[in-house]
Amino acid sequence: MMPVTATRTDFSDLSVDDWYTIVYRSINEPVIDGVEMPRFPHADIQRAYIGAADAGALYVARNFHDYTTKWAAALGHPLGKDSRVLDFGCGWGRVLRFFWHEVAAENLHGVDVDFDAIAVCRNLGVPGTFETIKPDGRLSYHDGAMDLIYAVSVFTHLSLKSADHWMAELHRVAKPGCVLAITVESRKFLESIADRAGSPDSLRSQLIGRYKDRMPELLADFDAGKFVFMENGTGGVRDNEFYGDAAIPESFFKERWGHLFRVTGYIEAHEHVGQALVFAVKD
């Protein structure tokens, strides 16, 4: 193994394509050009969180980073080394590591309700500061702290009560001009449940499959602009009060949370990130 001989605050001197190449190399190369890179958990741990591992796990993360940095720049809020970024529901840090390109590690932050996920981030050397939060808790950051807040496959699982709570809390820690980037399930998700055939191949598929017969009703609710939530909690921090599967229409997002974050885009990006993307700004 090459000795660690260099340190980096960020990688902004590299093109984004060169940076993506380095992140993918880091799957098998823990030290690149003398810089210690964040490591990867065992493939089984990766799959337990997102159903993919290594290069497969990075596909969505890379595309999300690409969408988000370009959208933030287009809104007049490009990221720099001093930008403060919050990964809300960071998991094992597959997404946050990509933002090390633009942002200094000291300004990257990750939170999750899963204590084990936070421990993994710290143990792997994922750039940033990490904290465990409670499902109905409060973030430790001061008001107006963040320049970018994002959540990948988080609001896809929150009950309306939980989503209301966290949207208000994210608004509190967002500074004026803060960009919010989150993934949500759209109508396509509900359609995929209605079209499922055969035996479910995972616990989550089994839980979701219970709602197949209700899809006509739930699709009608979605088309009427309603928040669609299916209880699929497995206990603990993923209790049914907080956790399940949610589909959020664009109109609902605007009506419910538009006073907190002004929506600037609702993009069907399933091919690239597996879900729809919502971009919004705190005015």
PDB file of C-alpha atoms in Angstrom:
ATOM      1  CA  MET A   1       0.000   0.000   0.000  1.00  0.00           C
ATOM      2  CA  MET A   2       1.257   3.461  -0.866  1.00  0.00           C
ATOM      3  CA  PRO A   3       2.102   5.480   2.262  1.00  0.00           C
ATOM      4  CA  VAL A   4      -0.126   8.396   3.137  1.00  0.00           C
ATOM      5  CA  THR A   5       1.970  11.438   2.291  1.00  0.00           C
ATOM      6  CA  ALA A   6      -0.547  14.146   1.482  1.00  0.00           C
ATOM      7  CA  THR A   7      -3.674  15.721   2.889  1.00  0.00           C
ATOM      8  CA  ARG A   8      -6.521  17.455   1.113  1.00  0.00           C
ATOM      9  CA  THR A   9      -9.174  19.881   2.248  1.00  0.00           C
ATOM     10  CA  ASP A  10     -11.049  19.388  -1.026  1.00  0.00           C
ATOM     11  CA  PHE A  11     -10.466  18.309  -4.631  1.00  0.00           C
ATOM     12  CA  SER A  12     -11.771  21.396  -6.424  1.00  0.00           C
ATOM     13  CA  ASP A  13      -8.587  21.646  -8.498  1.00  0.00           C
ATOM     14  CA  LEU A  14      -9.680  18.508 -10.361  1.00  0.00           C
ATOM     15  CA  SER A  15     -12.311  18.382 -13.065  1.00  0.00           C
ATOM     16  CA  VAL A  16     -15.501  16.723 -11.905  1.00  0.00           C
ATOM     17  CA  ASP A  17     -14.910  13.833 -14.314  1.00  0.00           C
ATOM     18  CA  ASP A  18     -11.425  13.267 -12.897  1.00  0.00           C
ATOM     19  CA  TRP A  19     -12.940  13.363  -9.418  1.00  0.00           C
ATOM     20  CA  TYR A  20     -15.523  10.747 -10.316  1.00  0.00           C
ATOM     21  CA  THR A  21     -12.726   8.539 -11.638  1.00  0.00           C
ATOM     22  CA  ILE A  22     -10.880   8.862  -8.330  1.00  0.00           C
ATOM     23  CA  VAL A  23     -13.971   7.984  -6.285  1.00  0.00           C
ATOM     24  CA  TYR A  24     -14.521   4.858  -8.356  1.00  0.00           C
ATOM     25  CA  ARG A  25     -10.835   3.940  -8.069  1.00  0.00           C
ATOM     26  CA  SER A  26     -11.122   4.271  -4.306  1.00  0.00           C
ATOM     27  CA  ILE A  27     -13.327   1.167  -4.205  1.00  0.00           C
ATOM     28  CA  ASN A  28     -10.125  -0.852  -4.557  1.00  0.00           C
ATOM     29  CA  GLU A  29      -7.453   1.777  -3.829  1.00  0.00           C
ATOM     30  CA  PRO A  30      -7.629   3.168  -0.280  1.00  0.00           C
ATOM     31  CA  VAL A  31      -4.746   5.572  -0.952  1.00  0.00           C
ATOM     32  CA  ILE A  32      -4.566   7.538  -4.205  1.00  0.00           C
ATOM     33  CA  ASP A  33      -1.688   9.908  -4.979  1.00  0.00           C
ATOM     34  CA  GLY A  34      -0.724   9.797  -1.332  1.00  0.00           C
ATOM     35  CA  VAL A  35      -4.193  10.778  -0.103  1.00  0.00           C
ATOM     36  CA  GLU A  36      -6.167   8.422   2.121  1.00  0.00           C
ATOM     37  CA  MET A  37      -9.616   7.992   0.626  1.00  0.00           C
ATOM     38  CA  PRO A  38     -12.838   7.095   2.451  1.00  0.00           C
ATOM     39  CA  ARG A  39     -13.266   3.352   2.451  1.00  0.00           C
ATOM     40  CA  PHE A  40     -16.271   1.176   1.689  1.00  0.00           C
ATOM     41  CA  PRO A  41     -18.145  -1.135   4.054  1.00  0.00           C
ATOM     42  CA  HIS A  42     -18.478  -4.823   3.296  1.00  0.00           C
ATOM     43  CA  ALA A  43     -20.644  -5.422   0.247  1.00  0.00           C
ATOM     44  CA  ASP A  44     -23.328  -7.069   2.389  1.00  0.00           C
ATOM     45  CA  ILE A  45     -23.621  -3.911   4.511  1.00  0.00           C
ATOM     46  CA  GLN A  46     -23.889  -1.740   1.419  1.00  0.00           C
ATOM     47  CA  ARG A  47     -26.635  -3.932  -0.022  1.00  0.00           C
ATOM     48  CA  ALA A  48     -28.525  -3.953   3.266  1.00  0.00           C
ATOM     49  CA  TYR A  49     -28.878  -0.182   2.981  1.00  0.00           C
ATOM     50  CA  ILE A  50     -29.443   0.342  -0.731  1.00  0.00           C
ATOM     51  CA  GLY A  51     -29.570  -2.999  -2.529  1.00  0.00           C
ATOM     52  CA  ALA A  52     -26.289  -2.456  -4.394  1.00  0.00           C
ATOM     53  CA  ALA A  53     -22.576  -2.424  -3.654  1.00  0.00           C
ATOM     54  CA  ASP A  54     -19.372  -0.737  -4.791  1.00  0.00           C
ATOM     55  CA  ALA A  55     -19.720   0.656  -8.343  1.00  0.00           C
ATOM     56  CA  GLY A  56     -23.418  -0.186  -8.317  1.00  0.00           C
ATOM     57  CA  ALA A  57     -23.861   1.749  -5.083  1.00  0.00           C
ATOM     58  CA  LEU A  58     -22.005   4.763  -6.474  1.00  0.00           C
ATOM     59  CA  TYR A  59     -24.141   5.076  -9.606  1.00  0.00           C
ATOM     60  CA  VAL A  60     -27.033   6.911  -7.952  1.00  0.00           C
ATOM     61  CA  ALA A  61     -24.714   8.879  -5.661  1.00  0.00           C
ATOM     62  CA  ARG A  62     -22.639  10.144  -8.581  1.00  0.00           C
ATOM     63  CA  ASN A  63     -25.695  11.147 -10.593  1.00  0.00           C
ATOM     64  CA  PHE A  64     -27.287  12.844  -7.602  1.00  0.00           C
ATOM     65  CA  HIS A  65     -24.100  14.845  -7.012  1.00  0.00           C
ATOM     66  CA  ASP A  66     -24.013  15.834 -10.685  1.00  0.00           C
ATOM     67  CA  TYR A  67     -27.659  16.957 -10.735  1.00  0.00           C
ATOM     68  CA  THR A  68     -27.377  18.826  -7.443  1.00  0.00           C
ATOM     69  CA  THR A  69     -24.160  20.749  -8.068  1.00  0.00           C
ATOM     70  CA  LYS A  70     -25.362  21.854 -11.497  1.00  0.00           C
ATOM     71  CA  TRP A  71     -28.791  22.852 -10.186  1.00  0.00           C
ATOM     72  CA  ALA A  72     -27.287  24.813  -7.286  1.00  0.00           C
ATOM     73  CA  ALA A  73     -24.994  26.666  -9.693  1.00  0.00           C
ATOM     74  CA  ALA A  74     -27.904  27.425 -12.024  1.00  0.00           C
ATOM     75  CA  LEU A  75     -29.797  28.917  -9.074  1.00  0.00           C
ATOM     76  CA  GLY A  76     -26.858  31.212  -8.382  1.00  0.00           C
ATOM     77  CA  HIS A  77     -25.604  29.263  -5.368  1.00  0.00           C
ATOM     78  CA  PRO A  78     -22.566  27.298  -6.572  1.00  0.00           C
ATOM     79  CA  LEU A  79     -20.756  25.201  -4.000  1.00  0.00           C
ATOM     80  CA  GLY A  80     -17.299  26.157  -2.774  1.00  0.00           C
ATOM     81  CA  LYS A  81     -14.907  24.930  -0.133  1.00  0.00           C
ATOM     82  CA  ASP A  82     -16.577  27.128   2.515  1.00  0.00           C
ATOM     83  CA  SER A  83     -20.131  26.005   1.721  1.00  0.00           C
ATOM     84  CA  ARG A  84     -21.781  24.082   4.535  1.00  0.00           C
ATOM     85  CA  VAL A  85     -23.491  20.907   3.353  1.00  0.00           C
ATOM     86  CA  LEU A  86     -25.851  18.623   5.277  1.00  0.00           C
ATOM     87  CA  ASP A  87     -26.570  15.050   4.214  1.00  0.00           C
ATOM     88  CA  PHE A  88     -29.860  14.305   5.989  1.00  0.00           C
ATOM     89  CA  GLY A  89     -30.029  10.520   6.295  1.00  0.00           C
ATOM     90  CA  CYS A  90     -26.427   9.900   5.285  1.00  0.00           C
ATOM     91  CA  GLY A  91     -26.373   6.102   5.608  1.00  0.00           C
ATOM     92  CA  TRP A  92     -22.811   4.839   5.158  1.00  0.00           C
ATOM     93  CA  GLY A  93     -21.669   7.988   3.375  1.00  0.00           C
ATOM     94  CA  ARG A  94     -21.926   6.925  -0.247  1.00  0.00           C
ATOM     95  CA  VAL A  95     -23.236  10.350  -1.351  1.00  0.00           C
ATOM     96  CA  LEU A  96     -21.426  12.737   0.978  1.00  0.00           C
ATOM     97  CA  ARG A  97     -17.980  11.591  -0.187  1.00  0.00           C
ATOM     98  CA  PHE A  98     -18.755  12.973  -3.655  1.00  0.00           C
ATOM     99  CA  PHE A  99     -19.221  16.500  -2.271  1.00  0.00           C
ATOM    100  CA  TRP A 100     -15.613  16.443  -1.052  1.00  0.00           C
ATOM    101  CA  HIS A 101     -14.816  17.596  -4.580  1.00  0.00           C
ATOM    102  CA  GLU A 102     -16.180  21.094  -4.007  1.00  0.00           C
ATOM    103  CA  VAL A 103     -16.435  21.400  -0.231  1.00  0.00           C
ATOM    104  CA  ALA A 104     -13.803  21.186   2.504  1.00  0.00           C
ATOM    105  CA  ALA A 105     -14.252  18.146   4.734  1.00  0.00           C
ATOM    106  CA  GLU A 106     -14.750  20.341   7.796  1.00  0.00           C
ATOM    107  CA  ASN A 107     -17.888  21.774   6.178  1.00  0.00           C
ATOM    108  CA  LEU A 108     -19.503  18.442   5.324  1.00  0.00           C
ATOM    109  CA  HIS A 109     -22.072  17.126   7.801  1.00  0.00           C
ATOM    110  CA  GLY A 110     -24.091  13.924   7.979  1.00  0.00           C
ATOM    111  CA  VAL A 111     -26.920  12.832  10.273  1.00  0.00           C
ATOM    112  CA  ASP A 112     -28.900   9.606  10.519  1.00  0.00           C
ATOM    113  CA  VAL A 113     -31.300   7.916  12.933  1.00  0.00           C
ATOM    114  CA  ASP A 114     -29.239   4.749  12.590  1.00  0.00           C
ATOM    115  CA  PHE A 115     -26.391   4.737  15.118  1.00  0.00           C
ATOM    116  CA  ASP A 116     -24.643   1.951  13.209  1.00  0.00           C
ATOM    117  CA  ALA A 117     -24.611   4.039  10.022  1.00  0.00           C
ATOM    118  CA  ILE A 118     -22.932   6.929  11.824  1.00  0.00           C
ATOM    119  CA  ALA A 119     -20.362   4.559  13.316  1.00  0.00           C
ATOM    120  CA  VAL A 120     -19.636   3.160   9.847  1.00  0.00           C
ATOM    121  CA  CYS A 121     -19.089   6.659   8.404  1.00  0.00           C
ATOM    122  CA  ARG A 122     -16.647   7.512  11.148  1.00  0.00           C
ATOM    123  CA  ASN A 123     -14.816   4.196  10.934  1.00  0.00           C
ATOM    124  CA  LEU A 124     -14.495   4.371   7.151  1.00  0.00           C
ATOM    125  CA  GLY A 125     -13.018   7.856   7.191  1.00  0.00           C
ATOM    126  CA  VAL A 126     -15.841   9.445   5.218  1.00  0.00           C
ATOM    127  CA  PRO A 127     -15.067  13.188   5.079  1.00  0.00           C
ATOM    128  CA  GLY A 128     -17.274  15.205   7.401  1.00  0.00           C
ATOM    129  CA  THR A 129     -18.739  15.375  10.883  1.00  0.00           C
ATOM    130  CA  PHE A 130     -21.437  12.854  11.790  1.00  0.00           C
ATOM    131  CA  GLU A 131     -24.208  12.739  14.390  1.00  0.00           C
ATOM    132  CA  THR A 132     -27.028  10.394  15.334  1.00  0.00           C
ATOM    133  CA  ILE A 133     -30.473  11.990  15.518  1.00  0.00           C
ATOM    134  CA  LYS A 134     -33.792  10.847  16.965  1.00  0.00           C
ATOM    135  CA  PRO A 135     -36.740  10.193  14.623  1.00  0.00           C
ATOM    136  CA  ASP A 136     -38.587  13.131  16.196  1.00  0.00           C
ATOM    137  CA  GLY A 137     -35.517  15.036  17.366  1.00  0.00           C
ATOM    138  CA  ARG A 138     -33.802  18.315  16.688  1.00  0.00           C
ATOM    139  CA  LEU A 139     -30.651  19.034  14.716  1.00  0.00           C
ATOM    140  CA  SER A 140     -27.692  20.375  16.676  1.00  0.00           C
ATOM    141  CA  TYR A 141     -26.873  23.107  14.150  1.00  0.00           C
ATOM    142  CA  HIS A 142     -27.660  26.754  14.750  1.00  0.00           C
ATOM    143  CA  ASP A 143     -30.318  28.609  12.782  1.00  0.00           C
ATOM    144  CA  GLY A 144     -29.284  29.438   9.224  1.00  0.00           C
ATOM    145  CA  ALA A 145     -26.210  27.209   9.228  1.00  0.00           C
ATOM    146  CA  MET A 146     -26.418  25.361   5.898  1.00  0.00           C
ATOM    147  CA  ASP A 147     -25.877  26.317   2.248  1.00  0.00           C
ATOM    148  CA  LEU A 148     -27.038  22.992   0.836  1.00  0.00           C
ATOM    149  CA  ILE A 149     -29.250  20.366   2.436  1.00  0.00           C
ATOM    150  CA  TYR A 150     -30.016  17.137   0.670  1.00  0.00           C
ATOM    151  CA  ALA A 151     -31.768  13.867   1.436  1.00  0.00           C
ATOM    152  CA  VAL A 152     -31.479  10.799  -0.786  1.00  0.00           C
ATOM    153  CA  SER A 153     -34.188   8.177  -0.282  1.00  0.00           C
ATOM    154  CA  VAL A 154     -35.270   9.635   3.066  1.00  0.00           C
ATOM    155  CA  PHE A 155     -38.535  11.485   2.483  1.00  0.00           C
ATOM    156  CA  THR A 156     -39.476   8.446   0.411  1.00  0.00           C
ATOM    157  CA  HIS A 157     -39.902   6.667   3.760  1.00  0.00           C
ATOM    158  CA  LEU A 158     -41.202   9.309   6.175  1.00  0.00           C
ATOM    159  CA  SER A 159     -44.774   9.523   7.418  1.00  0.00           C
ATOM    160  CA  LEU A 160     -46.491  12.870   6.916  1.00  0.00           C
ATOM    161  CA  LYS A 161     -46.092  13.689  10.598  1.00  0.00           C
ATOM    162  CA  SER A 162     -42.373  12.985  10.388  1.00  0.00           C
ATOM    163  CA  ALA A 163     -41.963  14.784   7.063  1.00  0.00           C
ATOM    164  CA  ASP A 164     -43.670  17.894   8.476  1.00  0.00           C
ATOM    165  CA  HIS A 165     -41.390  17.839  11.502  1.00  0.00           C
ATOM    166  CA  TRP A 166     -38.185  17.483   9.530  1.00  0.00           C
ATOM    167  CA  MET A 167     -39.089  19.915   6.785  1.00  0.00           C
ATOM    168  CA  ALA A 168     -39.586  22.586   9.437  1.00  0.00           C
ATOM    169  CA  GLU A 169     -36.323  21.634  11.121  1.00  0.00           C
ATOM    170  CA  LEU A 170     -34.405  21.687   7.839  1.00  0.00           C
ATOM    171  CA  HIS A 171     -35.867  25.124   7.158  1.00  0.00           C
ATOM    172  CA  ARG A 172     -34.582  26.283  10.533  1.00  0.00           C
ATOM    173  CA  VAL A 173     -30.974  25.282   9.847  1.00  0.00           C
ATOM    174  CA  ALA A 174     -31.034  26.502   6.231  1.00  0.00           C
ATOM    175  CA  LYS A 175     -29.647  29.953   5.569  1.00  0.00           C
ATOM    176  CA  PRO A 176     -31.469  32.241   3.117  1.00  0.00           C
ATOM    177  CA  GLY A 177     -30.565  31.021  -0.351  1.00  0.00           C
ATOM    178  CA  CYS A 178     -29.950  27.470   0.867  1.00  0.00           C
ATOM    179  CA  VAL A 179     -30.678  24.879  -1.797  1.00  0.00           C
ATOM    180  CA  LEU A 180     -32.746  21.853  -0.768  1.00  0.00           C
ATOM    181  CA  ALA A 181     -32.338  18.725  -2.902  1.00  0.00           C
ATOM    182  CA  ILE A 182     -34.348  15.628  -2.040  1.00  0.00           C
ATOM    183  CA  THR A 183     -35.513  12.493  -3.767  1.00  0.00           C
ATOM    184  CA  VAL A 184     -39.172  11.516  -3.583  1.00  0.00           C
ATOM    185  CA  GLU A 185     -41.268   8.685  -4.920  1.00  0.00           C
ATOM    186  CA  SER A 186     -43.598   9.761  -7.704  1.00  0.00           C
ATOM    187  CA  ARG A 187     -46.491   8.075  -9.481  1.00  0.00           C
ATOM    188  CA  LYS A 188     -44.044   5.688 -11.165  1.00  0.00           C
ATOM    189  CA  PHE A 189     -43.328   4.058  -7.812  1.00  0.00           C
ATOM    190  CA  LEU A 190     -47.006   3.303  -7.214  1.00  0.00           C
ATOM    191  CA  GLU A 191     -47.369   2.022 -10.761  1.00  0.00           C
ATOM    192  CA  SER A 192     -44.435  -0.332 -10.198  1.00  0.00           C
ATOM    193  CA  ILE A 193     -46.207  -1.857  -7.195  1.00  0.00           C
ATOM    194  CA  ALA A 194     -49.396  -2.327  -9.192  1.00  0.00           C
ATOM    195  CA  ASP A 195     -47.429  -4.073 -11.958  1.00  0.00           C
ATOM    196  CA  ARG A 196     -45.472  -6.447  -9.704  1.00  0.00           C
ATOM    197  CA  ALA A 197     -45.875 -10.135 -10.412  1.00  0.00           C
ATOM    198  CA  GLY A 198     -44.641 -13.279  -8.716  1.00  0.00           C
ATOM    199  CA  SER A 199     -43.352 -13.806  -5.202  1.00  0.00           C
ATOM    200  CA  PRO A 200     -41.619 -10.893  -3.451  1.00  0.00           C
ATOM    201  CA  ASP A 201     -37.874 -11.468  -3.126  1.00  0.00           C
ATOM    202  CA  SER A 202     -37.158  -9.368  -0.031  1.00  0.00           C
ATOM    203  CA  LEU A 203     -38.773  -8.288   3.218  1.00  0.00           C
ATOM    204  CA  ARG A 204     -39.340  -4.795   1.843  1.00  0.00           C
ATOM    205  CA  SER A 205     -40.953  -6.221  -1.279  1.00  0.00           C
ATOM    206  CA  GLN A 206     -43.215  -8.315   0.920  1.00  0.00           C
ATOM    207  CA  LEU A 207     -44.206  -5.272   2.956  1.00  0.00           C
ATOM    208  CA  ILE A 208     -44.881  -3.152  -0.109  1.00  0.00           C
ATOM    209  CA  GLY A 209     -46.665  -6.017  -1.819  1.00  0.00           C
ATOM    210  CA  ARG A 210     -49.378  -5.924   0.831  1.00  0.00           C
ATOM    211  CA  TYR A 211     -50.638  -2.735  -0.809  1.00  0.00           C
ATOM    212  CA  LYS A 212     -50.886  -4.053  -4.361  1.00  0.00           C
ATOM    213  CA  ASP A 213     -54.653  -4.544  -4.202  1.00  0.00           C
ATOM    214  CA  ARG A 214     -55.067  -0.965  -2.971  1.00  0.00           C
ATOM    215  CA  MET A 215     -53.138   0.583  -5.857  1.00  0.00           C
ATOM    216  CA  PRO A 216     -56.174   1.879  -7.773  1.00  0.00           C
ATOM    217  CA  GLU A 217     -57.231   3.781  -4.643  1.00  0.00           C
ATOM    218  CA  LEU A 218     -53.705   5.008  -3.876  1.00  0.00           C
ATOM    219  CA  LEU A 219     -53.063   6.057  -7.465  1.00  0.00           C
ATOM    220  CA  ALA A 220     -56.300   8.038  -7.398  1.00  0.00           C
ATOM    221  CA  ASP A 221     -55.174   9.716  -4.182  1.00  0.00           C
ATOM    222  CA  PHE A 222     -51.827  10.619  -5.746  1.00  0.00           C
ATOM    223  CA  ASP A 223     -53.523  12.021  -8.844  1.00  0.00           C
ATOM    224  CA  ALA A 224     -55.719  14.116  -6.545  1.00  0.00           C
ATOM    225  CA  GLY A 225     -52.577  15.668  -5.071  1.00  0.00           C
ATOM    226  CA  LYS A 226     -52.594  13.706  -1.822  1.00  0.00           C
ATOM    227  CA  PHE A 227     -49.646  12.429   0.198  1.00  0.00           C
ATOM    228  CA  VAL A 228     -49.640   8.625  -0.136  1.00  0.00           C
ATOM    229  CA  PHE A 229     -48.144   6.699   2.774  1.00  0.00           C
ATOM    230  CA  MET A 230     -47.895   2.952   3.300  1.00  0.00           C
ATOM    231  CA  GLU A 231     -46.913   1.766   6.768  1.00  0.00           C
ATOM    232  CA  ASN A 232     -43.971  -0.593   6.448  1.00  0.00           C
ATOM    233  CA  GLY A 233     -42.089  -0.017   9.681  1.00  0.00           C
ATOM    234  CA  THR A 234     -39.946  -2.758  11.152  1.00  0.00           C
ATOM    235  CA  GLY A 235     -39.688  -1.390  14.702  1.00  0.00           C
ATOM    236  CA  GLY A 236     -37.175   0.682  16.628  1.00  0.00           C
ATOM    237  CA  VAL A 237     -36.269   3.935  14.858  1.00  0.00           C
ATOM    238  CA  ARG A 238     -38.270   2.602  11.899  1.00  0.00           C
ATOM    239  CA  ASP A 239     -41.564   2.413  13.757  1.00  0.00           C
ATOM    240  CA  ASN A 240     -44.762   2.853  11.732  1.00  0.00           C
ATOM    241  CA  GLU A 241     -45.289   6.258  13.330  1.00  0.00           C
ATOM    242  CA  PHE A 242     -42.305   7.533  11.390  1.00  0.00           C
ATOM    243  CA  TYR A 243     -41.392   5.013   8.714  1.00  0.00           C
ATOM    244  CA  GLY A 244     -42.881   3.370   5.648  1.00  0.00           C
ATOM    245  CA  ASP A 245     -43.074   4.169   1.948  1.00  0.00           C
ATOM    246  CA  ALA A 246     -44.316   7.540   0.749  1.00  0.00           C
ATOM    247  CA  ALA A 247     -45.153   9.030  -2.635  1.00  0.00           C
ATOM    248  CA  ILE A 248     -45.357  12.830  -2.840  1.00  0.00           C
ATOM    249  CA  PRO A 249     -46.994  14.726  -5.722  1.00  0.00           C
ATOM    250  CA  GLU A 250     -45.369  17.976  -6.808  1.00  0.00           C
ATOM    251  CA  SER A 251     -48.574  19.887  -6.046  1.00  0.00           C
ATOM    252  CA  PHE A 252     -48.660  18.526  -2.490  1.00  0.00           C
ATOM    253  CA  PHE A 253     -45.043  19.471  -1.881  1.00  0.00           C
ATOM    254  CA  LYS A 254     -45.694  23.035  -3.023  1.00  0.00           C
ATOM    255  CA  GLU A 255     -48.907  23.433  -1.034  1.00  0.00           C
ATOM    256  CA  ARG A 256     -47.624  21.825   2.159  1.00  0.00           C
ATOM    257  CA  TRP A 257     -44.036  23.086   2.337  1.00  0.00           C
ATOM    258  CA  GLY A 258     -43.844  25.849  -0.253  1.00  0.00           C
ATOM    259  CA  HIS A 259     -43.835  28.459   2.515  1.00  0.00           C
ATOM    260  CA  LEU A 260     -40.611  26.882   3.789  1.00  0.00           C
ATOM    261  CA  PHE A 261     -38.835  26.096   0.528  1.00  0.00           C
ATOM    262  CA  ARG A 262     -39.780  27.434  -2.896  1.00  0.00           C
ATOM    263  CA  VAL A 263     -39.822  24.561  -5.387  1.00  0.00           C
ATOM    264  CA  THR A 264     -37.731  25.223  -8.502  1.00  0.00           C
ATOM    265  CA  GLY A 265     -37.877  21.760 -10.033  1.00  0.00           C
ATOM    266  CA  TYR A 266     -39.619  18.378  -9.775  1.00  0.00           C
ATOM    267  CA  ILE A 267     -37.786  16.006 -12.097  1.00  0.00           C
ATOM    268  CA  GLU A 268     -38.622  12.422 -13.014  1.00  0.00           C
ATOM    269  CA  ALA A 269     -35.061  11.114 -12.784  1.00  0.00           C
ATOM    270  CA  HIS A 270     -35.668   7.398 -12.263  1.00  0.00           C
ATOM    271  CA  GLU A 271     -33.134   6.337 -14.887  1.00  0.00           C
ATOM    272  CA  HIS A 272     -30.368   8.220 -13.090  1.00  0.00           C
ATOM    273  CA  VAL A 273     -31.274   8.295  -9.388  1.00  0.00           C
ATOM    274  CA  GLY A 274     -34.077   5.753  -9.142  1.00  0.00           C
ATOM    275  CA  GLN A 275     -36.604   8.306  -7.871  1.00  0.00           C
ATOM    276  CA  ALA A 276     -37.891  11.781  -8.638  1.00  0.00           C
ATOM    277  CA  LEU A 277     -35.817  14.825  -7.682  1.00  0.00           C
ATOM    278  CA  VAL A 278     -37.131  17.939  -5.976  1.00  0.00           C
ATOM    279  CA  PHE A 279     -35.029  21.097  -5.902  1.00  0.00           C
ATOM    280  CA  ALA A 280     -36.111  24.028  -3.762  1.00  0.00           C
ATOM    281  CA  VAL A 281     -34.693  27.190  -2.193  1.00  0.00           C
ATOM    282  CA  LYS A 282     -35.171  28.961   1.103  1.00  0.00           C
ATOM    283  CA  ASP A 283     -35.967  32.566   0.189  1.00  0.00           C
TER     284      ASP A 283
END
